[in-house]
Amino acid sequence: MRMSLMRLARRLRSEPSSHGLSLTQVATLATLDLHGPLTPRELAVREQVQPPSMTRILAGLEERDLVTRTRHAGDGRRHVIALTEVATDLLREDRLRHDAWLALRLAELTEGEADVLRAAGSLLDRLTAHEAGVPGAAQA
Amino acid sequence: MRMSLMRLARRLRSEPSSHGLSLTQVATLATLDLHGPLTPRELAVREQVQPPSMTRILAGLEERDLVTRTRHAGDGRRHVIALTEVATDLLREDRLRHDAWLALRLAELTEGEADVLRAAGSLLDRLTAHEAGVPGAAQA
DNA sequence: TATTGTTATACTCTATAACTATA
DNA sequence: TATAGTTATAGAGTATAACAATA
């Protein structure tokens, strides 16, 4: 099934995203939405990218005023990344739009099959989170 | 769940592949294994990439003697791509190796959860195949 | 000396546009 | 004129290595 996954991943990546953000950028926003403010390193671990990649991802988000960056209180090396109101609005809108796309696809499935996919979502997260050493990762 | 998919896709892409082939290359080999000889265009449609991308994918496979290229009998414009014996050996070996990796992960799941994933595999294929207009695509 | 984060650089994969050849 | 395939080129996303600042 990994071939299926790659094909689906390509499809999702090329899905028209009205806001012009990459999927990893949206995923990063979603993670912040779920867990609250985090440091770049924590985000890199959770999104399973290297720190320099997260730097670039955050630069793009900051440029669009989707995240704010503040100094960590007790440790001057760390930055704390938080969502702006614009970002939470975008996430809500994005979810609605995507739900519409998914709904179209899921309409072709039976009830039971849809349940299978929903269940698979959380399982996939448990599998990937396991190796990254993130205990409480949840599904988006 | 699309965030989970992207993370898993990144993970799979970066999985150590002893043979040095990209996942799309392996997927192309698997498709040839499943459907028999096909033309570059047919492969591009099934793998959901553009023809020039398939050209490059095939170039890499040809270089490693994993596929052969012959002229189509009735139409001189077309090429017919077929697997070599080396490729079928590699596929078998790859499957074993990957099964081992998957087995480790699946060991963390219950029986029912594993069934969910297996079922999801074929569903994902039906979803992606639908949009690409490939009627009889199967899971790998 | 170790850690957080960034900058500089390069690589992989894929795409679009333009070209060649066969039909 | 239309189609199969290729070549040329560009862009997105990520990685590694080297560096700056703070602990």
mmCIF file of N, CA, C and O in Angstrom, chain A residues 21-53:
data_model
loop_
_atom_site.group_PDB
_atom_site.id
_atom_site.type_symbol
_atom_site.label_atom_id
_atom_site.label_comp_id
_atom_site.label_asym_id
_atom_site.label_seq_id
_atom_site.Cartn_x
_atom_site.Cartn_y
_atom_site.Cartn_z
ATOM 1 N N LEU A 21 -0.174 27.981 0.185
ATOM 2 C CA LEU A 21 0.735 27.400 1.171
ATOM 3 C C LEU A 21 1.019 25.949 0.817
ATOM 4 O O LEU A 21 0.160 25.256 0.264
ATOM 5 N N SER A 22 2.221 25.500 1.155
ATOM 6 C CA SER A 22 2.533 24.096 0.936
ATOM 7 C C SER A 22 1.821 23.263 2.004
ATOM 8 O O SER A 22 1.414 23.776 3.050
ATOM 9 N N LEU A 23 1.702 21.973 1.735
ATOM 10 C CA LEU A 23 1.022 21.113 2.689
ATOM 11 C C LEU A 23 1.756 21.066 4.021
ATOM 12 O O LEU A 23 1.144 21.003 5.077
ATOM 13 N N THR A 24 3.091 21.091 3.968
ATOM 14 C CA THR A 24 3.838 21.069 5.219
ATOM 15 C C THR A 24 3.574 22.334 6.016
ATOM 16 O O THR A 24 3.494 22.290 7.252
ATOM 17 N N GLN A 25 3.430 23.438 5.315
ATOM 18 C CA GLN A 25 3.121 24.684 6.028
ATOM 19 C C GLN A 25 1.768 24.600 6.709
ATOM 20 O O GLN A 25 1.622 24.982 7.873
ATOM 21 N N VAL A 26 0.784 24.074 5.993
ATOM 22 C CA VAL A 26 -0.541 23.928 6.595
ATOM 23 C C VAL A 26 -0.479 22.943 7.756
ATOM 24 O O VAL A 26 -1.083 23.161 8.809
ATOM 25 N N ALA A 27 0.295 21.874 7.573
ATOM 26 C CA ALA A 27 0.422 20.882 8.641
ATOM 27 C C ALA A 27 1.036 21.516 9.888
ATOM 28 O O ALA A 27 0.632 21.222 11.015
ATOM 29 N N THR A 28 2.004 22.396 9.673
ATOM 30 C CA THR A 28 2.643 23.066 10.794
ATOM 31 C C THR A 28 1.637 23.960 11.532
ATOM 32 O O THR A 28 1.580 23.951 12.770
ATOM 33 N N LEU A 29 0.833 24.671 10.761
ATOM 34 C CA LEU A 29 -0.208 25.492 11.384
ATOM 35 C C LEU A 29 -1.159 24.616 12.190
ATOM 36 O O LEU A 29 -1.532 24.947 13.325
ATOM 37 N N ALA A 30 -1.542 23.491 11.604
ATOM 38 C CA ALA A 30 -2.483 22.599 12.282
ATOM 39 C C ALA A 30 -1.889 22.075 13.586
ATOM 40 O O ALA A 30 -2.586 21.962 14.597
ATOM 41 N N THR A 31 -0.596 21.784 13.563
ATOM 42 C CA THR A 31 0.066 21.303 14.773
ATOM 43 C C THR A 31 0.049 22.369 15.860
ATOM 44 O O THR A 31 -0.201 22.086 17.032
ATOM 45 N N LEU A 32 0.319 23.604 15.446
ATOM 46 C CA LEU A 32 0.282 24.707 16.415
ATOM 47 C C LEU A 32 -1.125 24.891 16.962
ATOM 48 O O LEU A 32 -1.315 25.184 18.147
ATOM 49 N N ASP A 33 -2.097 24.710 16.101
ATOM 50 C CA ASP A 33 -3.494 24.860 16.509
ATOM 51 C C ASP A 33 -3.836 23.818 17.571
ATOM 52 O O ASP A 33 -4.565 24.085 18.521
ATOM 53 N N LEU A 34 -3.258 22.638 17.377
ATOM 54 C CA LEU A 34 -3.590 21.510 18.242
ATOM 55 C C LEU A 34 -2.850 21.571 19.569
ATOM 56 O O LEU A 34 -3.414 21.290 20.627
ATOM 57 N N HIS A 35 -1.559 21.936 19.505
ATOM 58 C CA HIS A 35 -0.727 21.833 20.701
ATOM 59 C C HIS A 35 -0.429 23.166 21.356
ATOM 60 O O HIS A 35 0.198 23.215 22.407
ATOM 61 N N GLY A 36 -0.811 24.261 20.694
ATOM 62 C CA GLY A 36 -0.447 25.553 21.231
ATOM 63 C C GLY A 36 0.970 25.907 20.825
ATOM 64 O O GLY A 36 1.619 25.144 20.107
ATOM 65 N N PRO A 37 1.485 27.070 21.266
ATOM 66 C CA PRO A 37 2.807 27.569 20.871
ATOM 67 C C PRO A 37 3.923 26.557 21.103
ATOM 68 O O PRO A 37 3.948 25.869 22.132
ATOM 69 N N LEU A 38 4.829 26.451 20.155
ATOM 70 C CA LEU A 38 5.958 25.529 20.232
ATOM 71 C C LEU A 38 7.208 26.217 19.682
ATOM 72 O O LEU A 38 7.112 27.227 18.982
ATOM 73 N N THR A 39 8.370 25.657 19.996
ATOM 74 C CA THR A 39 9.611 26.193 19.433
ATOM 75 C C THR A 39 9.841 25.572 18.058
ATOM 76 O O THR A 39 9.288 24.513 17.747
ATOM 77 N N PRO A 40 10.680 26.217 17.243
ATOM 78 C CA PRO A 40 10.997 25.654 15.917
ATOM 79 C C PRO A 40 11.483 24.212 16.007
ATOM 80 O O PRO A 40 11.094 23.374 15.187
ATOM 81 N N ARG A 41 12.289 23.920 16.984
ATOM 82 C CA ARG A 41 12.818 22.557 17.093
ATOM 83 C C ARG A 41 11.701 21.566 17.386
ATOM 84 O O ARG A 41 11.650 20.484 16.789
ATOM 85 N N GLU A 42 10.837 21.930 18.298
ATOM 86 C CA GLU A 42 9.726 21.033 18.615
ATOM 87 C C GLU A 42 8.862 20.795 17.380
ATOM 88 O O GLU A 42 8.417 19.674 17.110
ATOM 89 N N LEU A 43 8.664 21.844 16.615
ATOM 90 C CA LEU A 43 7.871 21.710 15.393
ATOM 91 C C LEU A 43 8.569 20.800 14.384
ATOM 92 O O LEU A 43 7.933 19.978 13.722
ATOM 93 N N ALA A 44 9.887 20.961 14.275
ATOM 94 C CA ALA A 44 10.652 20.138 13.333
ATOM 95 C C ALA A 44 10.507 18.659 13.689
ATOM 96 O O ALA A 44 10.302 17.814 12.819
ATOM 97 N N VAL A 45 10.590 18.355 14.981
ATOM 98 C CA VAL A 45 10.456 16.970 15.423
ATOM 99 C C VAL A 45 9.069 16.434 15.086
ATOM 100 O O VAL A 45 8.916 15.350 14.528
ATOM 101 N N ARG A 46 8.047 17.233 15.407
ATOM 102 C CA ARG A 46 6.683 16.768 15.171
ATOM 103 C C ARG A 46 6.364 16.622 13.690
ATOM 104 O O ARG A 46 5.668 15.688 13.284
ATOM 105 N N GLU A 47 6.865 17.519 12.864
ATOM 106 C CA GLU A 47 6.590 17.440 11.424
ATOM 107 C C GLU A 47 7.589 16.536 10.715
ATOM 108 O O GLU A 47 7.502 16.342 9.502
ATOM 109 N N GLN A 48 8.568 16.063 11.471
ATOM 110 C CA GLN A 48 9.558 15.152 10.925
ATOM 111 C C GLN A 48 10.334 15.742 9.751
ATOM 112 O O GLN A 48 10.485 15.135 8.695
ATOM 113 N N VAL A 49 10.769 16.979 9.960
ATOM 114 C CA VAL A 49 11.694 17.603 9.018
ATOM 115 C C VAL A 49 12.908 18.072 9.803
ATOM 116 O O VAL A 49 12.880 18.118 11.033
ATOM 117 N N GLN A 50 13.988 18.408 9.119
ATOM 118 C CA GLN A 50 15.187 18.893 9.786
ATOM 119 C C GLN A 50 14.997 20.363 10.182
ATOM 120 O O GLN A 50 14.237 21.080 9.532
ATOM 121 N N PRO A 51 15.711 20.816 11.205
ATOM 122 C CA PRO A 51 15.567 22.205 11.666
ATOM 123 C C PRO A 51 15.697 23.253 10.552
ATOM 124 O O PRO A 51 14.909 24.201 10.530
ATOM 125 N N PRO A 52 16.671 23.136 9.647
ATOM 126 C CA PRO A 52 16.751 24.161 8.593
ATOM 127 C C PRO A 52 15.486 24.214 7.731
ATOM 128 O O PRO A 52 15.091 25.288 7.276
ATOM 129 N N SER A 53 14.874 23.063 7.521
ATOM 130 C CA SER A 53 13.636 23.040 6.738
ATOM 131 C C SER A 53 12.542 23.784 7.477
ATOM 132 O O SER A 53 11.768 24.541 6.874
#
